[in-house]
Amino acid sequence: MLLITAVMSFATELKKEGPECSCIDGVAILFAVILMVASPSIANFWRERKMKLSKKLEFTVKRGEEYPMVVAISDIVVGDKVFLIKDDKVPANGLFLHGDNLLLAESLKGKSDSENNPFIMAGSNVIEGYGWMLVTSVESKINLDVKIGLLECKIEKPISYIDKFALTVSTLVAFVVLIRLVCKKDVDSSGIPEIKGKVSLGMVMEVINRIFFRPQGKVSILTGLLISAILCMQHGMPLMIAISLKCQIDKVVSNHDVVINDLSACTTMGLVTVICIDASGGIVAKPLEVSRIWMGDGDISKVEGSESHPVLPEVLQQGVGLLSALTSGPSFSPMPSSLVSWAETCGMNINSSTKKFKILRHRILNSDRECVGALVSITGDNEQVWHCHWSGAASTILEMCSQYCDSKGECHVMVNEKVKFEQVIKEMEDNGLKTIAFAYRKTQVQELEQDGLIFLGLIGLKDTSPESNRLALEYLRSAGIQIKLVSEDDIMEVRAIASELGLEVQVDGSDMLEGKELEDMNHNAILDKVDVALVMGGFGPEEKLLMVQCLQEKGHVVAFIGRLTTSNASVLKVADVGIVHSSLSTIVNRESSSICIKCFSALKPILRAGRSKYYNIQKFIQLQLTLSISGSLITLITTMSTEEPPLTPIQLIWVNMLMCILGGSMMVMELKSQEQLPNQPYPSNRKRNESVLTNEIIKSIVIQVLYQASVSMIFEFGGHVTEMQKQVRKTMIFNTFLLCQVFNQLNNMHFLKMEVLKIVVKSYCFLVAIGACFVMQVLVIEYAKGLANCMKQNATQWFICVFVGALSWVFEWGLKHSQFIPCFRVI
């Protein structure tokens, strides 16, 4: 609309002055458009350039019968065979051809397979193995990880209100310019033409032109108003909010063991109503403790009549060592490392027992790393005998076995003992233990066999949560946040963890949910059940993703604390705040997450800072909306009634600039004390799409706009004054308008409350900012007459301006608490 206005302005000047016209109106509008377009464009250019520098831009490609060659990512076409290795980002959509252990972070079905899992999506991250893919489609531009956050959506809404208002004004401007171009008639510019007798179309258009489009210097009034509104609201407010968010991140990161990847994540954390914790990932537990050890003939956890630790047979020690060697890394369960730590505490040297082995091949069953197997040979042994070791989920390992080994190391054929072992496994799992079994056999074939194994033993491990985790969760619950535990493990294990964390679970299990139950429910039933469930077991990546989406659909703001496996990357992206443990996560998980924490208790300061920041952002938006609406209203009313409005575009831009500085310095403070924040939980019926403008904020905006517009009208139309006095009054309107914004901000901050006053006094940045605003305003009025079109003011006039500005504070307080004006009390 501004471009249309500029074109029409050029046409008007050409028609009026001919080819030698200066066209300052159109040039000024074009300059504003270029400024508005250039700043986000440059920012996007540098952002994309930085992303390109961090991404691989060339790939090895085969085309037909040609030899492999290196081509740019932009030159990849359909039919190409692309070679993928670890840390690559897939350049196009395609099908897996062949390779070795190719695993994508975003895959919910584990490793790529040409038969069972062949599809490869553009933008996926390769985190393991290598392989070739056939390109089936190439996107013109891969848009990865682009997600508009909840906070950004909330901030965009009030800006959109001003956008719509500006669009309405610009439409009016374009219409008037068009009519003036078509129906322009020479009329005395001293005022509105007198209408006598027959009214012509040209005369009506001239009246509209005089009312809505009277020139202010060379740039039209409403065009200047439009430019100031768009420049200040579309760019000033988001810029100051972004700067304040960056300051907040620096403060949180410097004081705590936190890494924040998303600029708005910390503030969004202040909106969270539900935190879903993956209980199987070690986030809420310290290393697992060995609770029970069962071998063929009984429980050997405790040696009867002795307090000494049990000693595992050598072959079982070897199994523990191999399991630890094959599953080291953050993508695997913490159980192997816990077993090794326990064994070393018991005096068993696990590492030395595995040094004599040479691992020939290994295999991992299922995408969730349920079982791990290895084919090994003994170093220096010339016999053609190899050893197969398997370990993992107890039920799966038991099905591979046909014999079992007792505590003395003797082997027996498994007849009825399998039923007994199954009962032991179920008993351990019902008691909340994580079970892991070990099996073994010798073979003369160099293959990793999965049957005919010897069942070595069964170990049950217990999750133990440190006191700091319980205290942190207690704090979060007291702050009004609902805690949900979810895991791929059995529901009873999750319930046991919940009990240790101090989470109260109903005896009848009404707040428990198993993943298999979702299959028989319709969508509405799933929504209701997931909303009330506190403990969820048997939830794989797909069920976790569904859980987060259902909670969001119910209106919750969801934070998800991810577990170790990379299959949760999609869940972390969908959640409003994705959180991972920095020492227990993969690189892909950390990239997919919003926040990385080193300890669970680090969420406490993040929540405090987030709620405080959101409160400050609300107050800043309230200030900016009041300023823009009242300034526009004053300008429109006076423009329709007089020759010139009291507030020029340069004055509006000046006030916006000063209030952005003052509001920005306010947003870096914590106006809410740390004691107040936890006691302000969000109501359970709060909707995630609720506007940042609460009823209280809207009420304050209405009161301030009415007051500021009324005061300006009194200054503008009060009594008969000379031309000189009229200019003085315009300056007083400008001065009062700014001071009303300053006192409105102090009022929004609840400046007179003792706890806020203590914070403000310690904030030297804010004190310097407010002092600088007053000094600059004095300099502009007293010494910059040509720039701001102001007249010097005496002490009395300055006192009146300050008094009227401060009176806005009293006026709002009086209306909010008045018993005689119920409409404001009902809003």
mmCIF file of N, CA, C and O in Angstrom, residues 398-478:
data_model
loop_
_atom_site.group_PDB
_atom_site.id
_atom_site.type_symbol
_atom_site.label_atom_id
_atom_site.label_comp_id
_atom_site.label_asym_id
_atom_site.label_seq_id
_atom_site.Cartn_x
_atom_site.Cartn_y
_atom_site.Cartn_z
ATOM 1 N N LEU A 398 15.743 -64.724 27.118
ATOM 2 C CA LEU A 398 15.290 -66.030 27.604
ATOM 3 C C LEU A 398 14.782 -66.905 26.452
ATOM 4 O O LEU A 398 15.002 -68.126 26.446
ATOM 5 N N GLU A 399 14.127 -66.297 25.476
ATOM 6 C CA GLU A 399 13.607 -67.063 24.348
ATOM 7 C C GLU A 399 14.722 -67.623 23.471
ATOM 8 O O GLU A 399 14.510 -68.559 22.703
ATOM 9 N N MET A 400 15.935 -67.063 23.556
ATOM 10 C CA MET A 400 17.060 -67.545 22.747
ATOM 11 C C MET A 400 17.751 -68.756 23.382
ATOM 12 O O MET A 400 18.609 -69.371 22.752
ATOM 13 N N CYS A 401 17.392 -69.071 24.625
ATOM 14 C CA CYS A 401 18.174 -70.036 25.391
ATOM 15 C C CYS A 401 17.493 -71.406 25.461
ATOM 16 O O CYS A 401 16.260 -71.515 25.531
ATOM 17 N N SER A 402 18.327 -72.421 25.465
ATOM 18 C CA SER A 402 17.849 -73.805 25.641
ATOM 19 C C SER A 402 18.478 -74.455 26.871
ATOM 20 O O SER A 402 18.086 -75.548 27.264
ATOM 21 N N GLN A 403 19.474 -73.816 27.472
ATOM 22 C CA GLN A 403 20.124 -74.302 28.690
ATOM 23 C C GLN A 403 20.279 -73.136 29.662
ATOM 24 O O GLN A 403 20.123 -71.974 29.291
ATOM 25 N N TYR A 404 20.617 -73.466 30.892
ATOM 26 C CA TYR A 404 20.890 -72.427 31.875
ATOM 27 C C TYR A 404 22.077 -72.834 32.729
ATOM 28 O O TYR A 404 22.406 -74.025 32.846
ATOM 29 N N CYS A 405 22.703 -71.854 33.323
ATOM 30 C CA CYS A 405 23.905 -72.070 34.132
ATOM 31 C C CYS A 405 23.594 -71.736 35.579
ATOM 32 O O CYS A 405 22.973 -70.703 35.869
ATOM 33 N N ASP A 406 24.011 -72.604 36.518
ATOM 34 C CA ASP A 406 23.760 -72.326 37.935
ATOM 35 C C ASP A 406 24.912 -71.543 38.535
ATOM 36 O O ASP A 406 25.881 -71.186 37.843
ATOM 37 N N SER A 407 24.816 -71.251 39.819
ATOM 38 C CA SER A 407 25.820 -70.412 40.483
ATOM 39 C C SER A 407 27.185 -71.093 40.572
ATOM 40 O O SER A 407 28.195 -70.425 40.787
ATOM 41 N N LYS A 408 27.237 -72.395 40.389
ATOM 42 C CA LYS A 408 28.510 -73.111 40.426
ATOM 43 C C LYS A 408 29.155 -73.204 39.047
ATOM 44 O O LYS A 408 30.234 -73.773 38.906
ATOM 45 N N GLY A 409 28.479 -72.723 38.037
ATOM 46 C CA GLY A 409 29.030 -72.742 36.692
ATOM 47 C C GLY A 409 28.656 -73.962 35.894
ATOM 48 O O GLY A 409 29.167 -74.166 34.786
ATOM 49 N N GLU A 410 27.761 -74.835 36.425
ATOM 50 C CA GLU A 410 27.361 -76.043 35.726
ATOM 51 C C GLU A 410 26.141 -75.757 34.845
ATOM 52 O O GLU A 410 25.247 -74.993 35.220
ATOM 53 N N CYS A 411 26.121 -76.396 33.668
ATOM 54 C CA CYS A 411 25.032 -76.168 32.710
ATOM 55 C C CYS A 411 23.985 -77.271 32.830
ATOM 56 O O CYS A 411 24.322 -78.442 33.043
ATOM 57 N N HIS A 412 22.707 -76.856 32.632
ATOM 58 C CA HIS A 412 21.593 -77.789 32.710
ATOM 59 C C HIS A 412 20.628 -77.500 31.555
ATOM 60 O O HIS A 412 20.486 -76.360 31.115
ATOM 61 N N VAL A 413 19.970 -78.542 31.101
ATOM 62 C CA VAL A 413 18.968 -78.372 30.050
ATOM 63 C C VAL A 413 17.747 -77.676 30.638
ATOM 64 O O VAL A 413 17.285 -78.021 31.736
ATOM 65 N N MET A 414 17.240 -76.706 29.889
ATOM 66 C CA MET A 414 16.099 -75.935 30.365
ATOM 67 C C MET A 414 14.814 -76.673 29.989
ATOM 68 O O MET A 414 14.478 -76.801 28.809
ATOM 69 N N VAL A 415 14.102 -77.158 31.006
ATOM 70 C CA VAL A 415 12.849 -77.873 30.772
ATOM 71 C C VAL A 415 11.704 -77.026 31.326
ATOM 72 O O VAL A 415 11.059 -76.277 30.612
ATOM 73 N N ASN A 416 11.451 -77.164 32.621
ATOM 74 C CA ASN A 416 10.398 -76.362 33.258
ATOM 75 C C ASN A 416 10.945 -75.061 33.861
ATOM 76 O O ASN A 416 10.173 -74.255 34.381
ATOM 77 N N GLU A 417 12.274 -74.923 33.813
ATOM 78 C CA GLU A 417 12.863 -73.743 34.444
ATOM 79 C C GLU A 417 12.490 -72.449 33.705
ATOM 80 O O GLU A 417 12.527 -71.370 34.292
ATOM 81 N N LYS A 418 12.145 -72.550 32.411
ATOM 82 C CA LYS A 418 11.809 -71.334 31.657
ATOM 83 C C LYS A 418 10.605 -70.631 32.272
ATOM 84 O O LYS A 418 10.576 -69.409 32.384
ATOM 85 N N VAL A 419 9.627 -71.408 32.707
ATOM 86 C CA VAL A 419 8.443 -70.814 33.353
ATOM 87 C C VAL A 419 8.851 -70.139 34.647
ATOM 88 O O VAL A 419 8.368 -69.043 34.982
ATOM 89 N N LYS A 420 9.754 -70.772 35.372
ATOM 90 C CA LYS A 420 10.226 -70.186 36.632
ATOM 91 C C LYS A 420 10.947 -68.868 36.384
ATOM 92 O O LYS A 420 10.735 -67.883 37.094
ATOM 93 N N PHE A 421 11.817 -68.835 35.335
ATOM 94 C CA PHE A 421 12.528 -67.602 35.009
ATOM 95 C C PHE A 421 11.547 -66.496 34.588
ATOM 96 O O PHE A 421 11.726 -65.322 34.934
ATOM 97 N N GLU A 422 10.510 -66.892 33.852
ATOM 98 C CA GLU A 422 9.522 -65.894 33.434
ATOM 99 C C GLU A 422 8.808 -65.289 34.646
ATOM 100 O O GLU A 422 8.531 -64.085 34.684
ATOM 101 N N GLN A 423 8.538 -66.103 35.646
ATOM 102 C CA GLN A 423 7.899 -65.602 36.858
ATOM 103 C C GLN A 423 8.821 -64.648 37.612
ATOM 104 O O GLN A 423 8.380 -63.629 38.151
ATOM 105 N N VAL A 424 10.117 -65.003 37.658
ATOM 106 C CA VAL A 424 11.086 -64.128 38.329
ATOM 107 C C VAL A 424 11.177 -62.789 37.614
ATOM 108 O O VAL A 424 11.224 -61.723 38.253
ATOM 109 N N ILE A 425 11.219 -62.835 36.281
ATOM 110 C CA ILE A 425 11.287 -61.584 35.503
ATOM 111 C C ILE A 425 10.068 -60.715 35.777
ATOM 112 O O ILE A 425 10.181 -59.508 36.006
ATOM 113 N N LYS A 426 8.869 -61.336 35.770
ATOM 114 C CA LYS A 426 7.638 -60.572 36.014
ATOM 115 C C LYS A 426 7.630 -59.988 37.424
ATOM 116 O O LYS A 426 7.219 -58.844 37.648
ATOM 117 N N GLU A 427 8.111 -60.748 38.388
ATOM 118 C CA GLU A 427 8.151 -60.267 39.773
ATOM 119 C C GLU A 427 9.068 -59.049 39.903
ATOM 120 O O GLU A 427 8.728 -58.059 40.556
ATOM 121 N N MET A 428 10.225 -59.117 39.257
ATOM 122 C CA MET A 428 11.148 -57.977 39.307
ATOM 123 C C MET A 428 10.530 -56.739 38.658
ATOM 124 O O MET A 428 10.609 -55.629 39.198
ATOM 125 N N GLU A 429 9.918 -56.927 37.488
ATOM 126 C CA GLU A 429 9.334 -55.795 36.778
ATOM 127 C C GLU A 429 8.161 -55.205 37.544
ATOM 128 O O GLU A 429 7.952 -53.987 37.561
ATOM 129 N N ASP A 430 7.371 -56.057 38.213
ATOM 130 C CA ASP A 430 6.263 -55.559 39.019
ATOM 131 C C ASP A 430 6.756 -54.727 40.199
ATOM 132 O O ASP A 430 6.036 -53.842 40.686
ATOM 133 N N ASN A 431 7.949 -55.009 40.655
ATOM 134 C CA ASN A 431 8.542 -54.239 41.751
ATOM 135 C C ASN A 431 9.299 -53.016 41.268
ATOM 136 O O ASN A 431 9.991 -52.364 42.058
ATOM 137 N N GLY A 432 9.163 -52.716 39.976
ATOM 138 C CA GLY A 432 9.773 -51.506 39.437
ATOM 139 C C GLY A 432 11.235 -51.641 39.080
ATOM 140 O O GLY A 432 11.927 -50.628 38.917
ATOM 141 N N LEU A 433 11.732 -52.881 38.931
ATOM 142 C CA LEU A 433 13.144 -53.078 38.588
ATOM 143 C C LEU A 433 13.299 -53.165 37.073
ATOM 144 O O LEU A 433 12.421 -53.666 36.368
ATOM 145 N N LYS A 434 14.425 -52.693 36.586
ATOM 146 C CA LYS A 434 14.783 -52.866 35.181
ATOM 147 C C LYS A 434 15.571 -54.162 35.071
ATOM 148 O O LYS A 434 16.579 -54.333 35.750
ATOM 149 N N THR A 435 15.114 -55.071 34.224
ATOM 150 C CA THR A 435 15.743 -56.389 34.128
ATOM 151 C C THR A 435 16.614 -56.477 32.888
ATOM 152 O O THR A 435 16.262 -55.983 31.818
ATOM 153 N N ILE A 436 17.755 -57.122 33.063
ATOM 154 C CA ILE A 436 18.674 -57.356 31.957
ATOM 155 C C ILE A 436 19.253 -58.770 32.121
ATOM 156 O O ILE A 436 19.665 -59.159 33.216
ATOM 157 N N ALA A 437 19.231 -59.536 31.054
ATOM 158 C CA ALA A 437 19.685 -60.935 31.098
ATOM 159 C C ALA A 437 20.915 -61.113 30.226
ATOM 160 O O ALA A 437 21.155 -60.339 29.284
ATOM 161 N N PHE A 438 21.668 -62.176 30.526
ATOM 162 C CA PHE A 438 22.908 -62.474 29.795
ATOM 163 C C PHE A 438 22.875 -63.936 29.348
ATOM 164 O O PHE A 438 22.435 -64.826 30.095
ATOM 165 N N ALA A 439 23.346 -64.167 28.127
ATOM 166 C CA ALA A 439 23.396 -65.527 27.577
ATOM 167 C C ALA A 439 24.693 -65.698 26.789
ATOM 168 O O ALA A 439 25.341 -64.717 26.402
ATOM 169 N N TYR A 440 25.034 -66.993 26.534
ATOM 170 C CA TYR A 440 26.368 -67.266 25.984
ATOM 171 C C TYR A 440 26.359 -68.656 25.347
ATOM 172 O O TYR A 440 25.582 -69.527 25.709
ATOM 173 N N ARG A 441 27.246 -68.840 24.373
ATOM 174 C CA ARG A 441 27.513 -70.174 23.837
ATOM 175 C C ARG A 441 28.802 -70.149 23.034
ATOM 176 O O ARG A 441 29.230 -69.103 22.557
ATOM 177 N N LYS A 442 29.440 -71.320 22.905
ATOM 178 C CA LYS A 442 30.595 -71.467 22.034
ATOM 179 C C LYS A 442 30.132 -72.004 20.699
ATOM 180 O O LYS A 442 29.147 -72.737 20.626
ATOM 181 N N THR A 443 30.828 -71.595 19.658
ATOM 182 C CA THR A 443 30.450 -72.042 18.315
ATOM 183 C C THR A 443 31.696 -72.251 17.472
ATOM 184 O O THR A 443 32.721 -71.595 17.700
ATOM 185 N N GLN A 444 31.612 -73.154 16.531
ATOM 186 C CA GLN A 444 32.710 -73.404 15.599
ATOM 187 C C GLN A 444 32.437 -72.769 14.237
ATOM 188 O O GLN A 444 33.200 -72.955 13.297
ATOM 189 N N VAL A 445 31.355 -72.048 14.162
ATOM 190 C CA VAL A 445 30.997 -71.327 12.939
ATOM 191 C C VAL A 445 31.125 -69.838 13.227
ATOM 192 O O VAL A 445 30.649 -69.352 14.258
ATOM 193 N N GLN A 446 31.768 -69.130 12.332
ATOM 194 C CA GLN A 446 32.012 -67.713 12.576
ATOM 195 C C GLN A 446 30.757 -66.884 12.235
ATOM 196 O O GLN A 446 30.764 -66.037 11.356
ATOM 197 N N GLU A 447 29.696 -67.186 12.979
ATOM 198 C CA GLU A 447 28.444 -66.462 12.824
ATOM 199 C C GLU A 447 27.890 -66.102 14.195
ATOM 200 O O GLU A 447 28.071 -66.846 15.166
ATOM 201 N N LEU A 448 27.199 -65.006 14.243
ATOM 202 C CA LEU A 448 26.610 -64.556 15.503
ATOM 203 C C LEU A 448 25.228 -65.190 15.639
ATOM 204 O O LEU A 448 24.219 -64.667 15.166
ATOM 205 N N GLU A 449 25.208 -66.373 16.284
ATOM 206 C CA GLU A 449 23.975 -67.140 16.375
ATOM 207 C C GLU A 449 23.069 -66.585 17.469
ATOM 208 O O GLU A 449 23.530 -65.990 18.446
ATOM 209 N N GLN A 450 21.729 -66.849 17.286
ATOM 210 C CA GLN A 450 20.746 -66.304 18.217
ATOM 211 C C GLN A 450 19.897 -67.391 18.867
ATOM 212 O O GLN A 450 18.885 -67.082 19.503
ATOM 213 N N ASP A 451 20.304 -68.651 18.742
ATOM 214 C CA ASP A 451 19.532 -69.718 19.366
ATOM 215 C C ASP A 451 20.485 -70.727 19.993
ATOM 216 O O ASP A 451 21.690 -70.711 19.760
ATOM 217 N N GLY A 452 19.906 -71.575 20.849
ATOM 218 C CA GLY A 452 20.720 -72.576 21.510
ATOM 219 C C GLY A 452 21.691 -71.993 22.521
ATOM 220 O O GLY A 452 22.732 -72.597 22.809
ATOM 221 N N LEU A 453 21.363 -70.855 23.101
ATOM 222 C CA LEU A 453 22.265 -70.180 24.040
ATOM 223 C C LEU A 453 22.103 -70.742 25.451
ATOM 224 O O LEU A 453 21.116 -71.398 25.779
ATOM 225 N N ILE A 454 23.079 -70.413 26.286
ATOM 226 C CA ILE A 454 23.055 -70.794 27.702
ATOM 227 C C ILE A 454 22.684 -69.549 28.514
ATOM 228 O O ILE A 454 23.358 -68.521 28.435
ATOM 229 N N PHE A 455 21.609 -69.664 29.280
ATOM 230 C CA PHE A 455 21.144 -68.546 30.103
ATOM 231 C C PHE A 455 22.071 -68.406 31.313
ATOM 232 O O PHE A 455 22.120 -69.277 32.178
ATOM 233 N N LEU A 456 22.827 -67.291 31.360
ATOM 234 C CA LEU A 456 23.823 -67.110 32.415
ATOM 235 C C LEU A 456 23.244 -66.526 33.697
ATOM 236 O O LEU A 456 23.613 -66.942 34.802
ATOM 237 N N GLY A 457 22.373 -65.535 33.561
ATOM 238 C CA GLY A 457 21.853 -64.913 34.772
ATOM 239 C C GLY A 457 20.956 -63.735 34.458
ATOM 240 O O GLY A 457 20.848 -63.271 33.315
ATOM 241 N N LEU A 458 20.304 -63.259 35.514
ATOM 242 C CA LEU A 458 19.339 -62.167 35.412
ATOM 243 C C LEU A 458 19.653 -61.142 36.491
ATOM 244 O O LEU A 458 19.839 -61.500 37.661
ATOM 245 N N ILE A 459 19.747 -59.891 36.088
ATOM 246 C CA ILE A 459 20.070 -58.821 37.037
ATOM 247 C C ILE A 459 18.943 -57.793 37.019
ATOM 248 O O ILE A 459 18.494 -57.359 35.956
ATOM 249 N N GLY A 460 18.474 -57.405 38.207
ATOM 250 C CA GLY A 460 17.445 -56.370 38.335
ATOM 251 C C GLY A 460 18.048 -55.104 38.905
ATOM 252 O O GLY A 460 18.718 -55.123 39.945
ATOM 253 N N LEU A 461 17.840 -53.986 38.221
ATOM 254 C CA LEU A 461 18.405 -52.698 38.644
ATOM 255 C C LEU A 461 17.286 -51.744 39.048
ATOM 256 O O LEU A 461 16.191 -51.755 38.462
ATOM 257 N N LYS A 462 17.599 -50.890 39.991
ATOM 258 C CA LYS A 462 16.600 -49.996 40.560
ATOM 259 C C LYS A 462 16.977 -48.546 40.288
ATOM 260 O O LYS A 462 18.123 -48.142 40.464
ATOM 261 N N ASP A 463 15.960 -47.776 39.850
ATOM 262 C CA ASP A 463 16.141 -46.338 39.667
ATOM 263 C C ASP A 463 16.122 -45.656 41.027
ATOM 264 O O ASP A 463 15.248 -45.925 41.868
ATOM 265 N N THR A 464 17.070 -44.790 41.257
ATOM 266 C CA THR A 464 17.076 -44.000 42.496
ATOM 267 C C THR A 464 17.227 -42.530 42.140
ATOM 268 O O THR A 464 18.131 -42.163 41.392
ATOM 269 N N SER A 465 16.351 -41.726 42.632
ATOM 270 C CA SER A 465 16.373 -40.296 42.300
ATOM 271 C C SER A 465 17.008 -39.508 43.431
ATOM 272 O O SER A 465 16.637 -39.674 44.592
ATOM 273 N N PRO A 466 17.948 -38.633 43.118
ATOM 274 C CA PRO A 466 18.570 -37.823 44.163
ATOM 275 C C PRO A 466 17.586 -36.829 44.755
ATOM 276 O O PRO A 466 16.573 -36.482 44.149
ATOM 277 N N GLU A 467 17.878 -36.361 45.946
ATOM 278 C CA GLU A 467 17.000 -35.432 46.654
ATOM 279 C C GLU A 467 16.785 -34.144 45.878
ATOM 280 O O GLU A 467 15.697 -33.559 45.918
ATOM 281 N N SER A 468 17.798 -33.687 45.139
ATOM 282 C CA SER A 468 17.662 -32.438 44.387
ATOM 283 C C SER A 468 16.568 -32.532 43.338
ATOM 284 O O SER A 468 15.859 -31.554 43.072
ATOM 285 N N ASN A 469 16.395 -33.720 42.739
ATOM 286 C CA ASN A 469 15.331 -33.888 41.751
ATOM 287 C C ASN A 469 13.955 -33.802 42.388
ATOM 288 O O ASN A 469 13.035 -33.191 41.845
ATOM 289 N N ARG A 470 13.806 -34.417 43.550
ATOM 290 C CA ARG A 470 12.516 -34.355 44.234
ATOM 291 C C ARG A 470 12.176 -32.921 44.629
ATOM 292 O O ARG A 470 11.027 -32.489 44.491
ATOM 293 N N LEU A 471 13.165 -32.201 45.112
ATOM 294 C CA LEU A 471 12.915 -30.807 45.494
ATOM 295 C C LEU A 471 12.576 -29.947 44.284
ATOM 296 O O LEU A 471 11.721 -29.058 44.351
ATOM 297 N N ALA A 472 13.260 -30.213 43.152
ATOM 298 C CA ALA A 472 12.991 -29.432 41.947
ATOM 299 C C ALA A 472 11.571 -29.685 41.444
ATOM 300 O O ALA A 472 10.854 -28.748 41.071
ATOM 301 N N LEU A 473 11.135 -30.946 41.446
ATOM 302 C CA LEU A 473 9.779 -31.262 41.002
ATOM 303 C C LEU A 473 8.741 -30.694 41.964
ATOM 304 O O LEU A 473 7.669 -30.238 41.540
ATOM 305 N N GLU A 474 9.054 -30.707 43.239
ATOM 306 C CA GLU A 474 8.124 -30.121 44.216
ATOM 307 C C GLU A 474 7.960 -28.625 43.971
ATOM 308 O O GLU A 474 6.859 -28.081 44.074
ATOM 309 N N TYR A 475 9.058 -27.963 43.626
ATOM 310 C CA TYR A 475 8.988 -26.533 43.318
ATOM 311 C C TYR A 475 8.132 -26.287 42.074
ATOM 312 O O TYR A 475 7.296 -25.374 42.040
ATOM 313 N N LEU A 476 8.327 -27.098 41.035
ATOM 314 C CA LEU A 476 7.564 -26.930 39.801
ATOM 315 C C LEU A 476 6.074 -27.153 40.039
ATOM 316 O O LEU A 476 5.230 -26.428 39.497
ATOM 317 N N ARG A 477 5.738 -28.152 40.850
ATOM 318 C CA ARG A 477 4.315 -28.394 41.136
ATOM 319 C C ARG A 477 3.720 -27.248 41.938
ATOM 320 O O ARG A 477 2.567 -26.862 41.723
ATOM 321 N N SER A 478 4.497 -26.697 42.868
ATOM 322 C CA SER A 478 3.989 -25.557 43.639
ATOM 323 C C SER A 478 3.800 -24.330 42.767
ATOM 324 O O SER A 478 3.029 -23.432 43.113
#
